[in-house]
Coordinates of C-alpha atoms in Angstrom, one line a residue:
Chain A
X1 CA -12.7 -10.4 -12.2
X2 CA -12.1 -9.2 -15.7
X3 CA -9.6 -6.6 -14.6
X4 CA -7.5 -9.3 -12.9
X5 CA -7.8 -11.6 -15.8
X6 CA -6.8 -9.1 -18.4
X7 CA -4.0 -7.6 -16.4
X8 CA -2.6 -11.1 -15.8
X9 CA -3.0 -11.9 -19.5
X10 CA -1.1 -8.9 -20.6
X11 CA 1.7 -9.4 -18.0
X12 CA 2.3 -13.0 -19.1
X13 CA 2.1 -12.1 -22.7
X14 CA 4.6 -9.3 -22.3
X15 CA 7.0 -11.4 -20.2
X16 CA 7.0 -14.5 -22.4
X17 CA 6.9 -12.5 -25.6
X18 CA 3.8 -14.3 -26.9
X19 CA 2.9 -13.2 -30.4
X20 CA -0.4 -11.3 -30.4
X21 CA -0.5 -10.8 -26.7
X22 CA 2.8 -8.9 -26.0
X23 CA 2.5 -5.3 -25.4
X24 CA 6.2 -4.7 -26.1
X25 CA 7.7 -4.4 -29.6
X26 CA 9.4 -2.1 -32.0
X27 CA 6.5 0.3 -32.0
X28 CA 6.5 0.5 -28.2
X29 CA 10.2 1.3 -28.2
X30 CA 9.7 4.0 -30.9
X31 CA 6.9 5.5 -28.8
X32 CA 9.3 5.6 -25.8
X33 CA 11.8 7.6 -28.0
X34 CA 9.0 9.8 -29.1
X35 CA 8.1 10.6 -25.4
X36 CA 11.8 11.2 -24.8
X37 CA 12.3 8.7 -22.0
X38 CA 14.4 5.5 -21.6
X39 CA 16.5 6.4 -24.6
X40 CA 18.7 3.3 -24.1
X41 CA 15.9 1.2 -25.5
X42 CA 16.0 3.0 -28.9
X43 CA 15.9 0.6 -31.8
X44 CA 19.2 0.5 -33.6
X45 CA 19.3 -0.2 -37.3
X46 CA 22.0 -2.6 -38.5
X47 CA 21.9 -2.7 -42.3
X48 CA 18.6 -4.3 -43.2
X49 CA 17.8 -5.5 -39.7
X50 CA 16.9 -3.6 -36.6
X51 CA 18.3 -4.4 -33.2
X52 CA 15.9 -4.0 -30.2
X53 CA 17.8 -3.6 -26.9
X54 CA 16.3 -5.8 -24.2
X55 CA 14.2 -3.9 -21.6
X56 CA 14.2 -4.8 -17.9
X57 CA 11.3 -7.1 -18.3
X58 CA 12.6 -9.0 -21.2
X59 CA 13.5 -12.7 -20.5
X60 CA 16.3 -14.7 -22.1
X61 CA 15.5 -18.1 -23.3
X62 CA 16.9 -19.8 -20.2
X63 CA 14.9 -17.6 -18.0
X64 CA 11.8 -18.4 -20.0
X65 CA 12.6 -22.1 -19.6
X66 CA 12.9 -21.7 -15.9
X67 CA 9.6 -19.8 -15.7
X68 CA 7.7 -22.3 -17.7
X69 CA 9.5 -25.2 -16.0
X70 CA 8.4 -23.9 -12.6
X71 CA 4.8 -23.7 -13.7
X72 CA 5.0 -27.1 -15.3
X73 CA 6.0 -28.6 -12.0
X74 CA 3.1 -27.3 -10.1
X75 CA 0.6 -29.8 -8.7
X76 CA -2.7 -28.4 -7.4
X77 CA -5.4 -30.1 -5.4
X78 CA -8.4 -31.5 -7.3
X79 CA -10.9 -28.8 -8.2
X80 CA -8.6 -25.9 -7.4
X81 CA -7.7 -25.1 -10.9
X82 CA -7.2 -26.9 -14.2
X83 CA -4.0 -28.9 -14.5
X84 CA -1.4 -26.2 -15.0
X85 CA 1.0 -28.8 -16.5
X86 CA -1.2 -29.2 -19.5
X87 CA -1.4 -25.5 -20.2
X88 CA 2.4 -24.9 -20.5
X89 CA 4.0 -25.6 -23.8
X90 CA 7.7 -26.2 -23.4
X91 CA 8.4 -26.2 -27.1
X92 CA 7.0 -22.7 -27.8
X93 CA 7.7 -21.6 -24.2
X94 CA 4.2 -20.1 -23.7
X95 CA 1.0 -20.7 -21.8
X96 CA -2.0 -21.8 -23.9
X97 CA -5.7 -22.2 -23.3
X98 CA -6.0 -20.6 -19.9
X99 CA -9.5 -20.1 -18.5
X100 CA -10.3 -17.1 -16.4
X101 CA -10.1 -19.2 -13.2
X102 CA -6.6 -20.2 -14.1
X103 CA -5.6 -16.6 -14.5
X104 CA -7.1 -16.0 -11.0
X105 CA -5.0 -18.8 -9.5
X106 CA -1.9 -17.6 -11.3
X107 CA -2.4 -14.1 -10.1
X108 CA -3.2 -15.1 -6.5
X109 CA -0.6 -17.8 -5.9
X110 CA 1.6 -19.0 -8.7
X111 CA 3.1 -16.0 -10.4
X112 CA 5.1 -14.7 -7.5
X113 CA 6.7 -18.2 -7.1
X114 CA 7.3 -18.6 -10.8
X115 CA 9.2 -15.4 -11.3
X116 CA 11.6 -16.1 -8.4
X117 CA 15.2 -15.3 -9.3
X118 CA 14.7 -14.4 -12.9
X119 CA 14.2 -10.6 -13.0
X120 CA 16.0 -7.6 -11.7
X121 CA 14.9 -7.2 -8.1
X122 CA 12.8 -4.1 -8.7
X123 CA 10.6 -5.6 -11.5
X124 CA 10.2 -8.8 -9.5
X125 CA 9.1 -6.9 -6.5
X126 CA 6.5 -4.9 -8.4
X127 CA 4.9 -8.0 -9.9
X128 CA 4.9 -9.8 -6.6
X129 CA 3.3 -6.8 -4.9
X130 CA 0.7 -6.6 -7.6
X131 CA -0.2 -10.2 -7.0
X132 CA -0.3 -9.6 -3.2
X133 CA -2.6 -6.6 -3.8
X134 CA -5.0 -8.7 -5.8
X135 CA -4.8 -11.3 -3.1
X136 CA -5.6 -8.7 -0.4
X137 CA -8.7 -7.3 -2.1
X138 CA -10.2 -10.8 -2.8
X139 CA -10.3 -11.7 0.8
X140 CA -13.5 -12.7 2.5
X141 CA -13.0 -10.4 5.5
X142 CA -11.5 -7.0 5.1
X143 CA -10.6 -4.4 7.7
X144 CA -12.0 -1.1 6.6
X145 CA -9.1 0.8 8.2
X146 CA -6.7 -1.0 5.8
X147 CA -8.5 0.2 2.7
X148 CA -6.6 3.5 2.6
X149 CA -3.4 1.7 2.7
X150 CA -4.5 -0.6 -0.1
X151 CA -5.5 2.3 -2.2
X152 CA -2.1 4.0 -1.9
X153 CA -0.5 0.7 -2.6
X154 CA -2.4 0.3 -5.9
X155 CA -1.4 3.8 -7.0
X156 CA 2.2 3.3 -6.2
X157 CA 2.2 0.0 -7.9
X158 CA 0.8 1.5 -11.1
X159 CA 3.4 4.3 -11.0
X160 CA 6.2 1.7 -10.7
X161 CA 4.7 -0.4 -13.5
X162 CA 4.8 2.8 -15.6
X163 CA 8.5 3.1 -14.8
X164 CA 9.4 -0.4 -16.1
X165 CA 6.8 -1.4 -18.7
X166 CA 6.2 0.2 -22.1
X167 CA 3.3 2.7 -22.4
X168 CA 1.2 0.4 -24.6
X169 CA 0.9 -2.0 -21.6
X170 CA -1.5 0.5 -20.0
X171 CA -4.8 -0.1 -21.5
X172 CA -8.1 0.7 -19.8
X173 CA -8.1 -2.5 -17.7
X174 CA -4.8 -1.6 -16.1
X175 CA -6.2 1.9 -15.3
X176 CA -9.2 0.4 -13.6
X177 CA -7.0 -1.0 -10.8
X178 CA -6.9 2.5 -9.3
X179 CA -10.7 2.5 -8.8
X180 CA -11.0 -1.0 -7.4
X181 CA -10.5 -0.1 -3.8
X182 CA -13.0 2.8 -4.1
X183 CA -15.6 0.3 -5.2
X184 CA -14.8 -2.0 -2.3
X185 CA -15.0 0.9 0.2
X186 CA -18.5 2.0 -1.0
X187 CA -20.1 -1.1 -2.3
X188 CA -18.6 -4.0 -0.4
X189 CA -16.9 -7.1 -1.5
X190 CA -15.2 -8.1 -4.6
X191 CA -16.3 -11.7 -4.2
X192 CA -20.0 -10.7 -4.0
X193 CA -19.7 -8.5 -7.2
X194 CA -17.5 -10.5 -9.5
X195 CA -18.5 -12.5 -12.6
X196 CA -17.2 -16.0 -11.8
X197 CA -20.5 -17.3 -10.3
X198 CA -22.5 -15.7 -13.1
X199 CA -20.3 -17.3 -15.8
X200 CA -20.5 -20.6 -14.1
X201 CA -24.3 -20.2 -14.0
X202 CA -24.3 -19.4 -17.7
X203 CA -22.4 -22.6 -18.5
X204 CA -25.1 -24.6 -16.7
X205 CA -27.7 -22.8 -18.8
X206 CA -25.8 -23.6 -21.9
X207 CA -25.9 -27.3 -21.1
X208 CA -29.7 -27.2 -20.8
X209 CA -30.0 -26.5 -24.5
X210 CA -31.0 -29.8 -26.0
X211 CA -33.1 -28.6 -28.9
X212 CA -31.2 -26.0 -30.9
X213 CA -34.3 -24.8 -32.6
X214 CA -35.8 -23.5 -29.4
X215 CA -32.9 -22.8 -27.0
X216 CA -34.9 -20.5 -24.8
X217 CA -37.6 -23.0 -24.1
X218 CA -35.1 -25.7 -23.1
X219 CA -33.5 -23.3 -20.6
X220 CA -36.8 -22.2 -19.1
Chain B
X1 CA -33.7 -13.3 4.5
X2 CA -33.2 -11.4 7.8
X3 CA -29.8 -13.0 8.3
X4 CA -27.9 -9.9 7.3
X5 CA -29.3 -8.0 10.3
X6 CA -29.6 -10.5 13.1
X7 CA -27.9 -13.7 12.2
X8 CA -24.3 -12.6 11.9
X9 CA -21.4 -11.3 13.9
X10 CA -20.8 -7.5 13.7
X11 CA -17.3 -6.6 14.7
X12 CA -16.5 -3.6 12.6
X13 CA -14.8 -5.6 9.8
X14 CA -16.2 -5.8 6.3
X15 CA -17.9 -9.1 6.1
X16 CA -21.0 -8.8 4.1
X17 CA -22.5 -6.3 1.6
X18 CA -24.7 -5.1 4.6
X19 CA -21.5 -3.6 6.1
X20 CA -20.9 -1.3 3.1
X21 CA -21.7 2.4 3.2
X22 CA -24.0 2.2 0.2
X23 CA -26.3 -0.2 2.0
X24 CA -26.3 1.9 5.1
X25 CA -26.9 5.1 3.1
X26 CA -30.0 3.6 1.5
X27 CA -31.2 2.5 4.9
X28 CA -30.8 6.0 6.3
X29 CA -32.3 7.8 3.3
X30 CA -35.4 5.6 3.1
X31 CA -36.1 4.9 6.7
X32 CA -39.3 3.1 6.1
X33 CA -37.6 0.7 3.7
X34 CA -34.5 0.3 5.8
X35 CA -36.4 -0.5 9.0
X36 CA -38.0 -3.7 7.7
X37 CA -35.1 -6.1 7.4
X38 CA -37.0 -8.6 5.2
X39 CA -37.1 -6.2 2.2
X40 CA -35.0 -7.5 -0.6
X41 CA -31.8 -6.0 -2.0
X42 CA -31.0 -7.3 -5.4
X43 CA -28.0 -7.3 -7.8
X44 CA -28.5 -7.5 -11.5
X45 CA -26.0 -9.3 -13.7
X46 CA -25.9 -9.7 -17.4
X47 CA -23.5 -11.0 -20.0
X48 CA -23.5 -12.5 -23.4
X49 CA -23.4 -16.2 -23.9
X50 CA -23.4 -18.5 -26.9
X51 CA -26.1 -21.1 -26.8
X52 CA -25.0 -23.0 -29.8
X53 CA -21.4 -23.8 -28.7
X54 CA -19.4 -24.9 -31.7
X55 CA -22.3 -24.7 -34.2
X56 CA -22.3 -21.0 -34.4
X57 CA -19.6 -18.6 -33.4
X58 CA -21.4 -15.3 -33.5
X59 CA -24.6 -16.0 -31.7
X60 CA -25.0 -14.3 -28.4
X61 CA -28.0 -14.3 -26.0
X62 CA -28.1 -12.2 -22.9
X63 CA -29.5 -13.7 -19.8
X64 CA -30.4 -11.2 -17.1
X65 CA -29.8 -12.7 -13.6
X66 CA -30.9 -11.4 -10.2
X67 CA -28.9 -12.0 -7.1
X68 CA -30.4 -11.7 -3.6
X69 CA -27.9 -9.9 -1.3
X70 CA -30.0 -10.5 1.8
X71 CA -28.8 -14.1 2.0
X72 CA -25.6 -15.0 3.7
X73 CA -22.5 -14.6 1.6
X74 CA -21.9 -18.3 1.2
X75 CA -25.4 -18.7 -0.3
X76 CA -26.1 -15.6 -2.4
X77 CA -23.7 -16.4 -5.2
X78 CA -24.8 -20.1 -5.6
X79 CA -26.6 -21.3 -8.7
X80 CA -29.6 -22.3 -6.6
X81 CA -30.3 -18.8 -5.4
X82 CA -29.6 -16.9 -8.6
X83 CA -32.8 -16.1 -10.4
X84 CA -33.0 -16.0 -14.2
X85 CA -35.4 -13.1 -14.6
X86 CA -35.3 -12.7 -18.4
X87 CA -33.5 -13.7 -21.5
X88 CA -32.6 -11.4 -24.3
X89 CA -32.4 -13.7 -27.2
X90 CA -31.3 -13.0 -30.7
X91 CA -28.4 -13.9 -33.0
X92 CA -26.8 -10.5 -32.2
X93 CA -25.9 -8.8 -29.0
X94 CA -28.2 -5.9 -28.2
X95 CA -25.5 -3.3 -27.8
X96 CA -26.7 0.2 -26.9
X97 CA -30.3 -0.9 -27.5
X98 CA -30.2 -3.2 -24.4
X99 CA -32.4 -0.7 -22.6
X100 CA -35.5 -1.7 -24.6
X101 CA -35.5 -5.3 -23.4
X102 CA -35.5 -5.0 -19.6
X103 CA -38.3 -2.4 -19.5
X104 CA -40.9 -5.0 -18.2
X105 CA -38.4 -5.9 -15.5
X106 CA -37.8 -2.3 -14.6
X107 CA -41.6 -1.8 -14.5
X108 CA -41.9 -4.7 -12.1
X109 CA -39.0 -3.4 -9.9
X110 CA -40.7 0.0 -9.9
X111 CA -43.9 -1.5 -8.7
X112 CA -42.1 -3.5 -6.1
X113 CA -40.3 -0.4 -4.8
X114 CA -43.3 2.0 -4.8
X115 CA -46.0 -0.3 -3.3
X116 CA -44.6 -3.7 -2.8
X117 CA -46.6 -6.9 -3.1
X118 CA -48.4 -9.1 -0.6
X119 CA -46.3 -12.2 0.1
X120 CA -47.1 -15.2 2.4
X121 CA -44.5 -16.1 5.0
X122 CA -44.7 -19.9 5.3
X123 CA -42.5 -20.0 8.4
X124 CA -44.5 -17.6 10.5
X125 CA -47.8 -18.2 8.6
X126 CA -48.6 -14.5 8.0
X127 CA -48.9 -12.2 5.0
X128 CA -46.5 -9.3 4.7
X129 CA -45.7 -6.6 2.3
X130 CA -42.4 -7.2 0.3
X131 CA -40.5 -4.4 -1.2
X132 CA -37.4 -4.6 -3.4
X133 CA -34.4 -2.5 -4.1
X134 CA -31.9 -2.9 -6.9
X135 CA -28.5 -2.3 -5.3
X136 CA -26.0 -2.6 -8.2
X137 CA -25.4 -4.3 -11.5
X138 CA -22.6 -6.8 -12.3
X139 CA -21.2 -7.0 -15.7
X140 CA -18.0 -6.9 -17.7
X141 CA -16.6 -3.7 -19.1
X142 CA -18.2 -3.5 -22.6
X143 CA -21.6 -4.5 -21.1
X144 CA -20.9 -1.8 -18.4
X145 CA -20.8 0.7 -21.2
X146 CA -24.1 -0.6 -22.7
X147 CA -25.9 -0.5 -19.4
X148 CA -24.7 2.8 -18.2
X149 CA -24.9 4.6 -21.5
X150 CA -21.3 5.8 -21.4
X151 CA -18.9 5.4 -24.2
X152 CA -16.2 3.1 -22.9
X153 CA -14.0 3.3 -26.0
X154 CA -11.7 6.0 -27.2
X155 CA -10.0 8.7 -25.3
X156 CA -12.3 9.1 -22.3
X157 CA -12.9 5.5 -21.7
X158 CA -12.9 5.6 -17.9
X159 CA -16.3 6.2 -16.5
X160 CA -15.1 7.2 -13.0
X161 CA -12.6 9.8 -14.2
X162 CA -14.9 10.8 -17.0
X163 CA -13.8 14.0 -18.7
X164 CA -10.6 14.2 -16.8
X165 CA -9.2 10.8 -18.0
X166 CA -5.6 11.3 -18.8
X167 CA -4.8 9.6 -22.0
X168 CA -1.9 9.5 -24.4
X169 CA -2.2 8.7 -28.1
X170 CA 0.7 6.5 -29.2
X171 CA 2.0 7.5 -32.6
X172 CA 3.7 4.3 -33.6
X173 CA 1.6 1.8 -31.7
X174 CA -1.6 3.5 -32.9
X175 CA -3.3 2.9 -29.6
X176 CA -4.6 5.0 -26.7
X177 CA -3.0 4.4 -23.4
X178 CA -4.0 5.7 -20.1
X179 CA -0.8 6.4 -18.3
X180 CA -0.4 9.2 -15.9
X181 CA -1.3 7.5 -12.7
X182 CA 0.9 9.8 -10.7
X183 CA -1.9 12.2 -10.3
X184 CA -3.6 9.9 -7.9
X185 CA -0.6 10.0 -5.5
X186 CA -0.5 12.2 -2.4
X187 CA 0.6 15.7 -3.0
X188 CA 4.1 15.5 -1.5
X189 CA 5.1 12.2 -3.0
X190 CA 8.7 12.1 -4.5
X191 CA 7.5 10.4 -7.7
X192 CA 5.6 13.6 -8.7
X193 CA 8.9 15.4 -9.3
X194 CA 10.6 12.7 -11.4
X195 CA 10.7 13.2 -15.1
X196 CA 13.0 10.7 -16.8
X197 CA 11.6 7.7 -15.1
X198 CA 8.0 8.5 -16.3
X199 CA 6.8 10.3 -19.3
X200 CA 9.3 13.2 -19.4
X201 CA 7.5 15.8 -17.4
X202 CA 6.5 16.6 -13.8
X203 CA 2.9 16.1 -12.7
X204 CA 0.9 18.7 -11.0
X205 CA -2.7 17.7 -11.6
X206 CA -4.7 16.3 -8.9
X207 CA -6.9 13.2 -9.0
X208 CA -10.3 13.9 -10.5
X209 CA -13.2 13.6 -8.1
X210 CA -15.6 10.7 -9.0
X211 CA -19.1 11.7 -10.1
X212 CA -22.0 11.1 -7.8
X213 CA -25.3 9.6 -9.1
X214 CA -27.1 12.9 -9.2
X215 CA -24.3 14.5 -11.3
X216 CA -24.5 11.7 -13.7
X217 CA -28.3 12.1 -13.8
X218 CA -27.9 15.8 -14.6
X219 CA -25.7 15.0 -17.5
X220 CA -27.7 12.3 -19.1
X221 CA -31.2 13.7 -18.6
X222 CA -30.8 15.9 -21.7
X223 CA -29.5 13.2 -24.0
X224 CA -31.9 12.2 -26.8
X225 CA -31.6 8.8 -28.2
X226 CA -33.5 6.7 -30.7
X227 CA -33.1 2.9 -30.4
X228 CA -32.8 0.5 -33.3
X229 CA -31.2 1.0 -36.6
X230 CA -31.0 4.6 -37.7
X231 CA -29.1 6.5 -40.3
X232 CA -25.8 7.6 -38.9
X233 CA -25.6 11.4 -38.7
X234 CA -22.6 13.5 -37.8
X235 CA -24.0 15.4 -34.9
X236 CA -22.4 16.6 -31.8
X237 CA -20.4 13.8 -30.1
X238 CA -21.2 13.1 -26.5
X239 CA -19.5 10.7 -24.2
X240 CA -22.9 9.9 -22.7
X241 CA -24.9 8.0 -25.2
X242 CA -28.2 7.7 -23.5
X243 CA -30.1 8.0 -20.3
X244 CA -29.9 4.6 -18.8
X245 CA -33.3 2.9 -18.2
X246 CA -32.3 2.3 -14.5
X247 CA -32.8 6.0 -13.9
X248 CA -36.5 5.3 -14.0
X249 CA -36.0 3.8 -10.5
X250 CA -36.4 6.7 -8.1
X251 CA -33.5 5.7 -5.9
X252 CA -31.0 5.0 -8.7
X253 CA -29.5 8.4 -8.7
X254 CA -28.9 8.3 -4.9
X255 CA -26.5 5.3 -5.2
X256 CA -22.8 6.1 -5.4
X257 CA -21.8 3.1 -7.4
X258 CA -24.4 1.9 -9.7
X259 CA -22.7 -0.6 -11.9

């Protein structure tokens, strides 16, 4: 669960260029130069200012408006997720106050729809396939013969992400995607081993605390 | 409780934790345990939570929850069937010292595994001997590090790749990134020969084999640790920080995925 949430968080942060969450910036471009790849992204000094060439995952303002506008128009059944419309801020063009469940819904269903028609085809395909991969491993019934296929898919996806996204995008959570399928193969389902029910349970415990001096007693 | 063996459809697809190889491996290793279907398989979950809401931002208590995997999959993750077995209170999170707190729980689990306890079956009106096995733990990544005793920060943060984790230290971003995923590809994949598209060199390493439970046990059995506040000393750095308390359970090192 946390893998999915954190990956989704960093994808959205990087795409919408949200301050504090984006993984792309001048230092990321400098690192690319240091590694000797994608030299066309090299920062160019113009007098006092520095010009950062747009990467393939950078969105223009109009594309951001179309992305956020698409998410703003989404209506979901009651109890499915929180009201997505209230999470999108059209002034700052970013998403705010998402809960982990909202990231789950975004990753499973909404993100492939929202990025329709705004990226170069290859980047769009990678993100869509990543969403489909997460959708496939969260199913309630899995065919064990398909697991090999899924594992290969995960690795190829990560390689393609490496081709398009800056290296600072790849923190440990992104790396753990490789091992997810192995865990399913050995230990069984994702939905029996994820944290959502546990966190829900903890929220209920939190509500039991009426006397802040003795919180444990009020839970028990 | 016996639903996982006789109440459900078995058609070769993965449908329940009982279809997983780990479950079957335990059944075949410990025949006596596996033959009685009513024996419990548990999962242990723990995470930090703040009991005071807005009143305090730093407080964190750690409930330890037990999940019964014998139940059908639409019941076992429900609040009604999750047991709150213990509560690690305190204004601060326990961190690496978390092993001190669940020792009574582990003692109980040990007793339940070795001998079992006499339980009354109200449906058939007979007494029977109940034994319990801890199948896995559920936690987020920092808690994963605390429970397993592995250092999940820094260069070798991945517990499954362990020493062979491929990392790259970014000079300008001042972060560690874990990039070279091409090594997990099949040997003849065309991506392996590309240079410019990736990090500037070809890749010829193979994927690291994941550690089994016994290998992990061999590594941690030598590690000495003192819990509580100690003076920091600059000794030899080890990626394994402690021998996890779960290794006191005799079957723990036989499991492939423990956390």
